[in-house]
CSV table of C-alpha atoms in Angstrom, one decimal:
chain,number,residue,atom,x,y,z
A,460,UNK,CA,133.1,175.9,128.2
A,461,UNK,CA,130.6,173.3,129.4
A,462,UNK,CA,131.4,169.7,128.6
A,463,UNK,CA,129.8,166.4,129.5
A,464,UNK,CA,131.9,163.5,128.3
A,465,UNK,CA,130.4,160.0,128.5
A,466,UNK,CA,132.5,156.8,128.4
A,467,UNK,CA,132.2,153.1,129.2
A,468,UNK,CA,129.9,152.0,126.4
A,469,UNK,CA,130.5,149.0,124.3
A,470,UNK,CA,129.3,145.6,123.2
A,471,UNK,CA,128.1,143.1,125.8
A,472,UNK,CA,126.1,139.9,125.8
A,473,UNK,CA,122.7,139.7,127.4
A,474,UNK,CA,123.0,139.3,131.1
A,475,UNK,CA,126.3,141.1,131.3
A,476,UNK,CA,127.2,144.4,132.9
A,477,UNK,CA,128.6,147.8,131.9
A,478,UNK,CA,129.4,150.9,133.9
A,479,UNK,CA,129.0,154.3,132.2
A,480,UNK,CA,130.8,157.4,133.4
A,481,UNK,CA,130.1,161.1,132.7
A,482,UNK,CA,132.8,163.6,133.5
A,483,UNK,CA,131.5,167.2,133.8
A,484,UNK,CA,133.3,170.5,133.5
A,485,UNK,CA,132.3,174.1,133.3
A,486,UNK,CA,129.4,173.8,135.8
A,487,UNK,CA,129.0,173.8,139.5
A,488,UNK,CA,128.6,170.0,139.6
A,489,UNK,CA,127.4,169.8,143.2
A,490,UNK,CA,124.4,172.1,142.4
A,491,UNK,CA,123.3,170.0,139.4
A,492,UNK,CA,120.8,167.2,139.1
A,493,UNK,CA,122.4,164.6,136.9
A,494,UNK,CA,120.6,162.1,134.6
A,495,UNK,CA,121.1,159.4,132.1
A,496,UNK,CA,118.8,159.2,129.0
A,497,UNK,CA,118.9,156.8,126.1
A,498,UNK,CA,117.8,156.8,122.5
A,499,UNK,CA,117.4,153.7,120.3
A,500,UNK,CA,117.2,154.0,116.5
A,501,UNK,CA,113.9,155.4,115.4
A,502,UNK,CA,112.7,156.2,118.9
A,503,UNK,CA,112.5,159.3,121.1
A,504,UNK,CA,115.0,159.9,123.8
A,505,UNK,CA,113.8,158.6,127.1
A,506,UNK,CA,114.8,159.1,130.8
A,507,UNK,CA,116.7,156.2,132.3
A,508,UNK,CA,117.8,157.5,135.7
A,509,UNK,CA,118.3,160.7,137.6
A,510,UNK,CA,120.1,161.7,140.8
A,511,UNK,CA,119.5,165.1,142.4
A,512,UNK,CA,122.0,167.4,144.0
A,513,UNK,CA,120.8,166.0,147.3
A,514,UNK,CA,121.3,162.4,146.3
A,515,UNK,CA,117.8,161.3,145.6
A,516,UNK,CA,117.5,158.8,142.8
A,517,UNK,CA,114.7,157.8,140.4
A,518,UNK,CA,114.6,155.2,137.6
A,519,UNK,CA,112.5,154.3,134.7
A,520,UNK,CA,110.4,151.2,135.4
A,521,UNK,CA,112.2,149.3,132.7
A,522,UNK,CA,115.5,149.5,134.5
A,523,UNK,CA,114.5,149.4,138.2
A,524,UNK,CA,116.5,146.7,140.0
A,525,UNK,CA,119.1,146.5,137.3
A,526,UNK,CA,120.6,149.9,136.9
A,527,UNK,CA,122.1,152.2,139.6
A,528,UNK,CA,123.0,155.8,139.2
A,529,UNK,CA,125.5,157.4,141.5
A,530,UNK,CA,127.7,160.5,141.7
A,531,UNK,CA,131.1,161.6,143.0
A,532,UNK,CA,131.1,165.3,143.5
A,533,UNK,CA,134.8,165.3,144.2
A,534,UNK,CA,135.4,164.0,140.7
A,535,UNK,CA,132.6,165.9,139.0
A,536,UNK,CA,131.4,162.5,137.7
A,537,UNK,CA,128.2,160.6,137.5
A,538,UNK,CA,128.0,156.9,136.9
A,539,UNK,CA,125.4,154.4,135.6
A,540,UNK,CA,126.0,150.8,136.7
A,541,UNK,CA,124.0,148.6,134.3
A,542,UNK,CA,123.5,144.9,135.3
A,543,UNK,CA,121.5,142.1,133.8
A,544,UNK,CA,121.5,143.9,130.4
A,545,UNK,CA,118.9,143.0,127.9
A,546,UNK,CA,118.9,143.5,124.1
A,547,UNK,CA,116.2,146.2,124.5
A,548,UNK,CA,118.8,148.2,126.5
A,549,UNK,CA,120.7,148.8,123.2
A,550,UNK,CA,120.8,152.6,122.6
A,551,UNK,CA,123.0,155.6,122.7
A,552,UNK,CA,123.2,156.7,126.3
A,553,UNK,CA,123.4,160.5,127.1
A,554,UNK,CA,124.5,162.3,130.2
A,555,UNK,CA,122.5,165.3,131.3
A,556,UNK,CA,123.1,168.1,133.8
A,557,UNK,CA,120.2,170.3,135.0
A,558,UNK,CA,120.0,173.1,137.5
A,559,UNK,CA,116.8,174.8,138.5
A,560,UNK,CA,116.7,178.2,140.1
A,561,UNK,CA,118.1,181.7,139.5
A,562,UNK,CA,120.7,180.5,137.0
A,563,UNK,CA,119.1,177.4,135.3
A,564,UNK,CA,120.8,175.3,132.7
A,565,UNK,CA,120.3,172.0,130.8
A,566,UNK,CA,123.3,170.5,129.2
A,567,UNK,CA,123.9,167.3,127.3
A,568,UNK,CA,126.8,165.1,126.4
A,569,UNK,CA,127.5,163.6,123.0
A,570,UNK,CA,126.5,160.1,124.0
A,571,UNK,CA,128.1,156.6,124.2
A,572,UNK,CA,126.8,153.5,122.4
A,573,UNK,CA,125.7,150.5,124.3
A,574,UNK,CA,124.9,147.4,122.3
A,575,UNK,CA,123.6,144.2,124.0
A,576,UNK,CA,123.7,141.1,121.9
A,577,UNK,CA,121.4,138.1,122.4
């Protein structure tokens, strides 16, 4: 029932931009904190950015000033605008939905590949 579907990944040259989207269904989207994580080959999955249900954002130090997370509750969609991309940003990017409280959950999408060439 619950689905998080990422889109917008692809191949881009260093210095370029991409915008990732994550469309959610089967959850009360407005109650969810939404995040983006990434996983490069041979590495652990790491947090990239998060936006709370109240709109507060936080970013990994490695992407501050370059990436922006946003949400559109009317569309049940969270975005990650990625600018000034670097080869080290190459990874599979995953969408995450979390709710804390009486009915908690933690859901993940299947991921979208981002490849930054030098």
